[in-house]
Short mmCIF file of C-alpha atoms and ligand atoms in Angstrom, two decimals:
data_model
loop_
_atom_site.label_atom_id
_atom_site.label_comp_id
_atom_site.label_asym_id
_atom_site.label_seq_id
_atom_site.Cartn_x
_atom_site.Cartn_y
_atom_site.Cartn_z
CA MET A 1 -208.05 -3.43 -4.17
CA HIS A 2 -209.40 -5.97 -1.68
CA TYR A 3 -207.52 -8.56 0.39
CA ASP A 4 -208.69 -10.78 3.25
CA VAL A 5 -205.68 -9.82 5.31
CA VAL A 6 -203.38 -6.82 5.09
CA PHE A 7 -200.22 -6.39 7.13
CA ALA A 8 -199.44 -2.74 7.81
CA GLY A 9 -195.74 -3.16 8.61
CA ALA A 10 -193.92 -6.35 7.60
CA GLY A 11 -191.13 -6.49 10.16
CA CYS A 12 -190.66 -9.03 12.92
CA ALA A 13 -194.28 -9.30 14.07
CA GLY A 14 -195.96 -8.98 10.66
CA LEU A 15 -193.76 -11.65 9.07
CA SER A 16 -193.94 -13.97 12.11
CA LEU A 17 -197.74 -14.06 11.83
CA ALA A 18 -197.83 -14.17 8.01
CA LEU A 19 -195.63 -17.30 8.00
CA ARG A 20 -197.90 -19.02 10.49
CA ILE A 21 -200.96 -18.21 8.35
CA LEU A 22 -199.24 -20.07 5.48
CA GLN A 23 -198.90 -23.15 7.70
CA SER A 24 -202.51 -23.24 8.82
CA PRO A 25 -204.79 -25.46 6.68
CA ALA A 26 -207.83 -23.57 8.08
CA LEU A 27 -206.45 -20.27 6.75
CA ALA A 28 -205.18 -21.66 3.44
CA SER A 29 -207.56 -19.67 1.25
CA LEU A 30 -206.76 -16.22 2.64
CA ASN A 31 -205.40 -13.61 0.26
CA ILE A 32 -202.62 -11.66 1.92
CA LEU A 33 -200.97 -8.30 1.24
CA LEU A 34 -197.86 -7.20 3.11
CA ILE A 35 -197.13 -3.47 3.15
CA ASP A 36 -193.87 -1.99 4.34
CA GLN A 37 -192.09 1.22 3.59
CA GLN A 38 -188.82 -0.69 3.15
CA SER A 39 -187.95 -3.84 1.23
CA LYS A 40 -185.84 -5.04 4.20
CA GLN A 41 -182.61 -6.27 2.60
CA GLU A 42 -180.33 -5.22 5.46
CA ASN A 43 -179.39 -6.52 8.85
CA ASP A 44 -181.17 -3.82 10.85
CA HIS A 45 -181.83 -5.92 13.99
CA THR A 46 -180.13 -8.75 15.85
CA TRP A 47 -182.76 -10.61 17.86
CA CYS A 48 -181.87 -12.67 20.91
CA PHE A 49 -184.24 -14.80 22.96
CA TRP A 50 -184.24 -18.08 24.83
CA GLU A 51 -186.21 -21.28 24.47
CA THR A 52 -185.94 -24.90 25.52
CA GLN A 53 -186.97 -26.53 22.23
CA PRO A 54 -186.20 -25.93 18.58
CA GLY A 55 -188.45 -22.99 17.70
CA PHE A 56 -190.33 -21.76 14.63
CA PHE A 57 -187.19 -20.06 13.28
CA GLU A 58 -184.68 -22.75 14.31
CA SER A 59 -183.24 -23.13 10.80
CA ILE A 60 -182.05 -19.51 10.76
CA VAL A 61 -180.60 -19.33 14.28
CA TYR A 62 -177.17 -17.74 13.73
CA HIS A 63 -175.64 -18.70 17.07
CA ARG A 64 -176.68 -20.23 20.40
CA TRP A 65 -175.10 -20.14 23.85
CA GLU A 66 -175.21 -22.32 26.96
CA LYS A 67 -173.74 -20.00 29.59
CA ALA A 68 -173.64 -16.38 30.69
CA LYS A 69 -171.81 -14.06 33.04
CA ILE A 70 -173.08 -11.00 34.87
CA TYR A 71 -170.58 -8.49 36.27
CA THR A 72 -171.14 -5.74 38.81
CA HIS A 73 -168.27 -3.69 40.31
CA HIS A 74 -167.70 -6.23 43.07
CA HIS A 75 -169.26 -9.47 41.87
CA GLN A 76 -169.22 -11.94 39.03
CA LEU A 77 -172.08 -14.41 38.50
CA ASN A 78 -171.70 -17.48 36.30
CA LEU A 79 -175.02 -18.75 34.95
CA SER A 80 -176.06 -21.78 32.98
CA PHE A 81 -179.00 -21.31 30.58
CA HIS A 82 -179.91 -25.02 30.86
CA PRO A 83 -182.57 -26.20 29.93
CA PHE A 84 -182.78 -23.08 27.75
CA ALA A 85 -180.53 -22.10 24.88
CA TYR A 86 -179.95 -18.38 24.34
CA LYS A 87 -180.28 -17.83 20.60
CA MET A 88 -179.47 -15.12 18.08
CA ILE A 89 -181.24 -14.47 14.78
CA ARG A 90 -179.97 -11.85 12.33
CA SER A 91 -182.82 -9.92 10.77
CA VAL A 92 -181.29 -10.15 7.31
CA ASP A 93 -181.68 -13.97 7.49
CA PHE A 94 -185.16 -13.63 8.97
CA TYR A 95 -186.41 -11.33 6.17
CA ARG A 96 -184.89 -13.55 3.45
CA PHE A 97 -186.40 -16.69 5.01
CA ALA A 98 -189.85 -15.07 5.27
CA HIS A 99 -189.77 -13.62 1.76
CA ASP A 100 -188.69 -16.99 0.28
CA ARG A 101 -191.47 -18.84 2.12
CA LEU A 102 -194.10 -16.32 1.03
CA GLN A 103 -192.89 -16.40 -2.58
CA HIS A 104 -192.84 -20.19 -2.55
CA ALA A 105 -196.43 -20.30 -1.18
CA GLN A 106 -197.54 -17.96 -3.96
CA SER A 107 -195.90 -20.10 -6.65
CA GLN A 108 -197.42 -23.31 -5.21
CA HIS A 109 -200.93 -21.81 -5.02
CA PRO A 110 -201.32 -19.42 -7.95
CA HIS A 111 -205.05 -18.90 -7.16
CA ARG A 112 -204.17 -17.46 -3.80
CA LYS A 113 -203.02 -13.83 -3.82
CA ILE A 114 -199.92 -13.15 -1.72
CA GLY A 115 -198.65 -9.68 -2.53
CA TRP A 116 -196.16 -7.04 -1.42
CA LEU A 117 -196.44 -3.29 -1.53
CA TYR A 118 -193.45 -1.14 -0.66
CA GLU A 119 -195.03 2.18 0.28
CA PRO A 120 -195.56 4.10 3.50
CA VAL A 121 -198.91 3.55 5.16
CA LEU A 122 -200.48 6.96 5.77
CA ASN A 123 -203.63 6.00 7.62
CA ILE A 124 -205.82 3.01 8.51
CA GLU A 125 -209.54 3.67 8.42
CA HIS A 126 -211.72 1.57 10.61
CA GLN A 127 -215.20 0.59 9.32
CA GLN A 128 -217.80 -1.74 10.86
CA THR A 129 -216.93 -4.88 8.89
CA HIS A 130 -213.61 -4.04 7.30
CA ALA A 131 -210.73 -1.59 7.32
CA ILE A 132 -209.14 0.52 4.60
CA VAL A 133 -205.40 1.04 4.46
CA HIS A 134 -204.33 4.25 2.73
CA THR A 135 -200.79 4.33 1.34
CA THR A 136 -199.22 7.07 -0.75
CA SER A 137 -200.88 5.72 -3.92
CA HIS A 138 -203.33 2.96 -2.94
CA HIS A 139 -206.48 2.40 -0.89
CA ILE A 140 -206.73 -1.24 0.12
CA GLN A 141 -209.78 -2.78 1.73
CA ALA A 142 -209.29 -5.74 4.07
CA SER A 143 -211.34 -7.94 6.39
CA TYR A 144 -208.46 -7.76 8.88
CA VAL A 145 -205.52 -5.40 9.12
CA PHE A 146 -202.59 -6.48 11.30
CA ASN A 147 -200.96 -3.25 12.35
CA SER A 148 -197.36 -3.24 13.59
CA LEU A 149 -196.49 0.34 12.62
CA PRO A 150 -194.41 2.11 15.29
CA PRO A 151 -196.79 3.38 17.98
CA ALA A 152 -197.05 6.97 19.20
CA PHE A 153 -196.96 7.62 22.93
CA PRO A 154 -199.04 10.74 23.64
CA ALA A 155 -197.94 12.63 26.76
CA ASN A 156 -199.94 11.68 29.87
CA SER A 157 -200.93 8.31 28.37
CA TYR A 158 -198.59 6.37 30.68
CA LYS A 159 -197.21 6.52 34.20
CA HIS A 160 -193.79 5.10 33.44
CA PHE A 161 -191.61 5.43 30.39
CA LEU A 162 -187.96 4.59 29.85
CA TRP A 163 -186.12 4.07 26.58
CA GLN A 164 -183.87 1.06 26.35
CA HIS A 165 -181.37 2.60 23.97
CA PHE A 166 -178.22 1.05 22.67
CA ARG A 167 -175.48 1.01 20.10
CA GLY A 168 -173.57 -2.10 19.15
CA TRP A 169 -170.35 -2.93 17.33
CA PHE A 170 -169.81 -6.25 15.56
CA VAL A 171 -166.07 -6.62 16.05
CA HIS A 172 -163.57 -9.00 14.48
CA MET A 173 -160.55 -9.46 16.74
CA HIS A 174 -157.18 -10.17 15.17
CA LYS A 175 -156.57 -13.09 17.53
CA PRO A 176 -158.78 -15.55 19.48
CA THR A 177 -160.33 -13.64 22.39
CA PHE A 178 -163.82 -14.90 23.23
CA ASP A 179 -165.51 -18.07 24.43
CA PRO A 180 -168.19 -18.64 21.76
CA LYS A 181 -170.28 -20.76 24.17
CA SER A 182 -170.74 -18.01 26.73
CA ILE A 183 -172.14 -14.47 26.67
CA ILE A 184 -171.83 -11.52 29.00
CA LEU A 185 -175.51 -10.85 29.66
CA MET A 186 -174.87 -7.67 31.63
CA ASP A 187 -171.59 -6.00 32.57
CA PHE A 188 -172.45 -3.04 34.76
CA ARG A 189 -168.81 -1.85 35.00
CA VAL A 190 -169.58 0.93 32.51
CA PRO A 191 -170.73 4.58 32.87
CA GLN A 192 -174.23 4.44 34.35
CA GLN A 193 -175.47 7.79 32.87
CA ASN A 194 -177.38 8.54 36.12
CA ALA A 195 -179.58 5.58 35.22
CA THR A 196 -179.00 1.84 34.60
CA ALA A 197 -176.47 0.90 31.93
CA PHE A 198 -174.53 -2.21 30.97
CA MET A 199 -172.43 -3.78 28.23
CA TYR A 200 -173.82 -6.87 26.51
CA VAL A 201 -171.22 -9.11 24.80
CA LEU A 202 -172.32 -11.84 22.37
CA PRO A 203 -169.40 -13.80 20.87
CA THR A 204 -170.26 -15.72 17.72
CA SER A 205 -166.75 -17.20 17.37
CA SER A 206 -163.46 -16.92 19.23
CA GLN A 207 -162.70 -13.80 17.17
CA ASP A 208 -166.14 -12.27 16.51
CA ALA A 209 -168.64 -10.65 18.86
CA LEU A 210 -171.39 -8.09 19.12
CA LEU A 211 -170.78 -5.63 21.97
CA GLU A 212 -173.75 -3.47 22.82
CA TYR A 213 -173.72 -0.54 25.23
CA THR A 214 -177.28 -0.39 26.60
CA VAL A 215 -178.93 2.24 28.79
CA PHE A 216 -182.38 2.30 30.46
CA SER A 217 -183.19 6.01 30.80
CA THR A 218 -185.67 8.71 29.83
CA HIS A 219 -183.25 10.45 27.46
CA LEU A 220 -181.14 9.19 24.58
CA LEU A 221 -177.41 9.91 24.28
CA VAL A 222 -175.57 11.43 21.35
CA ALA A 223 -174.09 8.75 19.05
CA GLU A 224 -170.52 9.58 20.12
CA ALA A 225 -171.28 8.79 23.79
CA TYR A 226 -172.20 5.16 23.01
CA ASN A 227 -169.13 4.80 20.76
CA THR A 228 -166.82 6.18 23.46
CA CYS A 229 -168.19 3.68 26.01
CA ILE A 230 -167.69 0.72 23.67
CA TYR A 231 -164.22 1.92 22.67
CA ASN A 232 -163.19 2.33 26.34
CA TYR A 233 -164.61 -1.10 27.22
CA MET A 234 -162.57 -2.68 24.42
CA GLN A 235 -159.42 -0.90 25.64
CA GLN A 236 -160.02 -1.93 29.24
CA HIS A 237 -161.05 -5.57 28.79
CA TYR A 238 -159.23 -6.58 25.60
CA PRO A 239 -156.06 -4.45 25.76
CA ASN A 240 -153.39 -4.85 23.11
CA ILE A 241 -155.70 -6.80 20.79
CA THR A 242 -156.36 -5.05 17.51
CA TYR A 243 -159.77 -5.41 15.88
CA ASP A 244 -162.00 -4.26 13.03
CA ILE A 245 -165.55 -2.96 13.40
CA ILE A 246 -167.46 -5.00 10.82
CA GLU A 247 -170.98 -3.65 11.31
CA GLU A 248 -172.85 -1.36 13.73
CA GLU A 249 -176.36 -1.53 15.15
CA GLN A 250 -178.37 0.95 17.11
CA GLY A 251 -181.89 1.21 18.37
CA LYS A 252 -184.33 2.17 21.04
CA ILE A 253 -187.08 0.10 22.59
CA PRO A 254 -189.92 1.57 24.68
CA MET A 255 -190.20 0.28 28.26
CA THR A 256 -193.55 1.55 29.42
CA ASP A 257 -196.86 0.84 31.13
CA PHE A 258 -198.67 2.60 28.25
CA ASN A 259 -201.90 0.71 27.63
CA PHE A 260 -201.19 -0.66 24.15
CA PRO A 261 -204.36 -1.45 22.18
CA SER A 262 -204.92 -5.05 21.14
CA GLN A 263 -207.70 -4.43 18.64
CA HIS A 264 -210.00 -1.80 17.15
CA GLY A 265 -212.67 -3.74 15.24
CA PRO A 266 -210.95 -5.27 12.21
CA ILE A 267 -207.57 -3.70 13.11
CA ILE A 268 -205.43 -6.01 15.24
CA TYR A 269 -202.19 -4.74 16.73
CA LEU A 270 -199.00 -6.78 16.63
CA GLY A 271 -195.47 -6.53 17.92
CA THR A 272 -194.33 -3.49 19.88
CA ALA A 273 -197.47 -1.64 18.69
CA GLY A 274 -199.57 -4.42 20.23
CA GLY A 275 -197.83 -4.38 23.62
CA GLN A 276 -195.55 -7.37 22.96
CA THR A 277 -192.46 -5.59 24.31
CA LYS A 278 -191.89 -6.61 27.92
CA ALA A 279 -191.88 -3.31 29.78
CA SER A 280 -189.23 -4.29 32.32
CA THR A 281 -186.67 -5.78 29.91
CA GLY A 282 -187.43 -4.64 26.35
CA TYR A 283 -187.34 -8.26 25.12
CA THR A 284 -189.98 -8.67 22.41
CA PHE A 285 -189.01 -11.42 19.96
CA SER A 286 -190.24 -14.34 21.98
CA PHE A 287 -193.49 -12.56 22.98
CA ILE A 288 -194.16 -11.90 19.29
CA GLN A 289 -193.80 -15.64 18.67
CA GLN A 290 -196.10 -16.56 21.59
CA HIS A 291 -198.66 -13.95 20.43
CA SER A 292 -198.55 -15.16 16.80
CA ASP A 293 -199.14 -18.77 17.89
CA ALA A 294 -202.02 -17.73 20.16
CA LEU A 295 -203.67 -15.60 17.42
CA ILE A 296 -203.56 -18.53 14.97
CA ARG A 297 -205.01 -20.93 17.57
CA ALA A 298 -207.87 -18.50 18.33
CA TRP A 299 -208.50 -17.86 14.62
CA GLU A 300 -208.66 -21.58 13.84
CA LYS A 301 -210.94 -22.22 16.80
CA THR A 302 -213.33 -19.24 16.68
CA GLY A 303 -212.98 -17.98 13.12
CA LYS A 304 -211.57 -14.69 14.47
CA PRO A 305 -207.98 -13.68 15.28
CA GLN A 306 -208.97 -12.21 18.63
CA LEU A 307 -207.47 -12.70 22.06
CA SER A 308 -207.97 -11.37 25.53
CA PRO A 309 -205.13 -11.34 28.06
CA THR A 310 -205.07 -14.17 30.60
CA LEU A 311 -204.96 -13.46 34.34
CA HIS A 312 -201.28 -14.45 34.52
CA GLN A 313 -200.46 -12.10 31.60
CA ARG A 314 -202.17 -9.22 33.44
CA ILE A 315 -200.18 -10.04 36.56
CA TYR A 316 -196.88 -10.07 34.62
CA ARG A 317 -197.83 -6.62 33.33
CA TRP A 318 -198.22 -5.49 36.90
CA TYR A 319 -194.84 -7.00 37.92
CA ASP A 320 -193.32 -5.12 34.99
CA GLN A 321 -194.85 -1.85 36.20
CA LEU A 322 -193.35 -2.35 39.66
CA LEU A 323 -189.88 -3.05 38.30
CA LEU A 324 -190.17 -0.12 35.90
CA HIS A 325 -191.19 2.14 38.78
CA VAL A 326 -188.18 1.04 40.85
CA LEU A 327 -185.80 1.62 37.91
CA GLN A 328 -187.30 4.92 36.73
CA HIS A 329 -187.40 6.44 40.23
CA GLN A 330 -184.03 4.88 41.08
CA LEU A 331 -185.40 3.36 44.28
CA TYR A 332 -182.69 0.69 44.11
CA PRO A 333 -179.55 0.43 41.93
CA GLY A 334 -180.34 -1.46 38.72
CA ASP A 335 -177.10 -3.48 38.82
CA GLN A 336 -177.87 -4.75 42.35
CA LEU A 337 -181.43 -5.60 41.39
CA PHE A 338 -180.44 -7.77 38.43
CA LYS A 339 -177.61 -9.33 40.46
CA ILE A 340 -180.02 -10.33 43.26
CA LEU A 341 -182.57 -11.63 40.77
CA PHE A 342 -180.04 -14.05 39.24
CA GLU A 343 -178.06 -14.77 42.41
CA LYS A 344 -180.97 -15.77 44.63
CA ASN A 345 -183.02 -17.72 42.10
CA ALA A 346 -182.37 -20.63 39.78
CA PRO A 347 -181.45 -19.09 36.38
CA ALA A 348 -184.07 -21.29 34.65
CA SER A 349 -186.80 -19.84 36.94
CA VAL A 350 -185.67 -16.28 36.20
CA LEU A 351 -185.62 -17.01 32.46
CA ARG A 352 -189.14 -18.46 32.64
CA PHE A 353 -190.24 -15.44 34.73
CA LEU A 354 -188.77 -12.99 32.20
CA ASN A 355 -190.52 -14.92 29.39
CA ASN A 356 -193.88 -14.70 31.26
CA GLN A 357 -193.85 -18.51 31.54
CA SER A 358 -193.08 -19.09 35.23
CA SER A 359 -195.29 -20.94 37.67
CA TRP A 360 -197.01 -19.18 40.59
CA VAL A 361 -194.53 -20.88 42.95
CA GLU A 362 -191.59 -19.51 40.96
CA ASP A 363 -193.18 -16.04 40.97
CA LEU A 364 -193.51 -16.12 44.76
CA HIS A 365 -189.92 -17.26 45.19
CA ILE A 366 -188.64 -14.51 42.92
CA ILE A 367 -190.74 -11.81 44.61
CA ALA A 368 -189.52 -12.92 48.05
CA SER A 369 -185.90 -12.68 46.87
CA LEU A 370 -186.17 -9.01 45.89
CA PRO A 371 -185.55 -6.12 48.32
CA ALA A 372 -188.91 -5.39 49.99
CA LYS A 373 -188.65 -1.64 50.63
CA PRO A 374 -188.34 -0.30 47.04
CA PHE A 375 -190.96 -2.73 45.75
CA LEU A 376 -193.42 -1.85 48.53
CA LYS A 377 -192.90 1.81 47.68
CA ALA A 378 -193.54 1.01 44.02
CA PHE A 379 -196.60 -1.04 44.99
CA PHE A 380 -198.18 1.82 46.98
CA ALA A 381 -197.37 4.29 44.18
CA GLN A 382 -199.54 2.21 41.80
CA LEU A 383 -202.64 2.38 44.01
C1 FAD B 1 -181.90 -2.78 16.89
C2 FAD B 1 -182.88 -3.55 17.73
C3 FAD B 1 -182.49 -4.76 18.30
C4 FAD B 1 -183.41 -5.49 19.08
N1 FAD B 1 -183.00 -6.66 19.66
C5 FAD B 1 -183.89 -7.39 20.36
C6 FAD B 1 -183.51 -8.64 20.91
O1 FAD B 1 -182.34 -9.03 20.87
N2 FAD B 1 -184.45 -9.40 21.53
C7 FAD B 1 -185.75 -8.99 21.63
O2 FAD B 1 -186.57 -9.73 22.18
N3 FAD B 1 -186.13 -7.79 21.15
C8 FAD B 1 -185.24 -6.98 20.51
N4 FAD B 1 -185.64 -5.79 19.98
C9 FAD B 1 -187.01 -5.34 20.20
C10 FAD B 1 -188.01 -5.95 19.19
O3 FAD B 1 -187.84 -7.34 19.10
C11 FAD B 1 -187.86 -5.39 17.80
O4 FAD B 1 -188.04 -4.00 17.82
C12 FAD B 1 -188.84 -6.02 16.81
O5 FAD B 1 -188.38 -5.71 15.52
C13 FAD B 1 -190.27 -5.56 17.01
O6 FAD B 1 -191.08 -6.10 15.99
P1 FAD B 1 -192.23 -5.25 15.31
O7 FAD B 1 -192.77 -6.05 14.21
O8 FAD B 1 -193.11 -4.70 16.36
O9 FAD B 1 -191.48 -3.96 14.71
P2 FAD B 1 -190.54 -3.94 13.43
O10 FAD B 1 -189.79 -5.20 13.28
O11 FAD B 1 -189.76 -2.67 13.52
O12 FAD B 1 -191.58 -3.84 12.22
C14 FAD B 1 -192.33 -2.68 11.94
C15 FAD B 1 -192.29 -2.48 10.44
O13 FAD B 1 -193.07 -1.34 10.11
C16 FAD B 1 -192.45 -0.67 9.02
N5 FAD B 1 -192.97 0.68 9.00
C17 FAD B 1 -192.77 1.68 9.90
N6 FAD B 1 -193.50 2.76 9.56
C18 FAD B 1 -194.16 2.45 8.43
C19 FAD B 1 -195.10 3.11 7.60
N7 FAD B 1 -195.52 4.34 7.86
N8 FAD B 1 -195.58 2.49 6.52
C20 FAD B 1 -195.19 1.21 6.20
N9 FAD B 1 -194.32 0.51 6.97
C21 FAD B 1 -193.83 1.12 8.06
C22 FAD B 1 -190.96 -0.79 9.31
O14 FAD B 1 -190.19 -0.64 8.12
C23 FAD B 1 -190.89 -2.21 9.89
O15 FAD B 1 -190.59 -3.16 8.91
C24 FAD B 1 -184.74 -5.00 19.26
C25 FAD B 1 -185.08 -3.77 18.72
C26 FAD B 1 -184.17 -3.05 17.99
C27 FAD B 1 -184.61 -1.71 17.43
#
């Protein structure tokens, strides 16, 4: 079997790029195969991100918010997202949208091959001019393979590594409880697990919300520990209101300075596997979108989907390493750090900074607002 383009892994990153290929007149003749071990019918992720304009996936945005609160033990910050909107996409809608678009493209252009294969990828072989993807029962040759399979992190291949691990409950309250225009971005008034931990509350109506207990630490917790924290939070903050748990979500995201590959010959790495997870926050969705757009622009311009990081991108990576160092070595309490970041800077600047889209002036302002001692220590530890 031969295809121009094979996607090894058709999750967030694979599908984000595949949909953009469909939209590009210059790439209209490419035959595409998407391989995933699952057919993706379930809501296995809830993706949140922020942007100022309607984005590529605007039509499937499930909810958007204008405001946020951050709580520490002694402070409350009220933030406005303006000019950003904080948006939520449910993966079940995302997968359905992508599958419909791909199916529609195939039916409109019967000469173009757009195929799916639901099998685990066992290995991707790298040749001079092409790659071969081996699944349990197929060997597929491709000019380019976009690989978003979960990466391995061999010991000693990084300096810093934390898991951002979480469990969430989608709750339906039996009476109006929430403000659906405002989220709790971080509530640090929860057990800190000798690390940094917070509750994240995303109301989608006055009676419905996703509450996620999130920890940045080297070790995961047993499932019951997350559930106990969410249960206690509900008892403490919404006492005497009965509720149902409609759905649950859990996951872990690597926060690391591991040097993710961008490309090995015809194999191009996407998503978390391609280093699109921001090491200091775990946010990935919007970086996947920026990366997909940049790959298409490069492909249309040069004939190759190849990119090298810009200077500013390399500097953001370095900022991330410093923050990760401070968090991992507990040089400063995580709750205080995030409080200072949002208290001493305009929220829009912080949101641009966390999206790797800030100006140099904003960067300097943000750096100057942070406590010098822990960051200097982190700086010297990198040398
Ligand atoms: C529960 C959860 C919630 C998250 N929420 C947010 C959020 O709110 N905002 C944000 O910015 N980021 C979030 N993230 C981080 C990040 O956006 C997601 O992990 C995102 O899905 C990463 O995209 P990806 O394509 O790299 O990986 P995935 O979307 O996981 O795609 C990888 C694909 O590879 C497939 N696969 C794996 N192994 C094989 C194999 N051997 N053979 C074939 N297929 C295989 C999987 O089935 C999957 O479809 C979240 C992560 C998790 C886990």
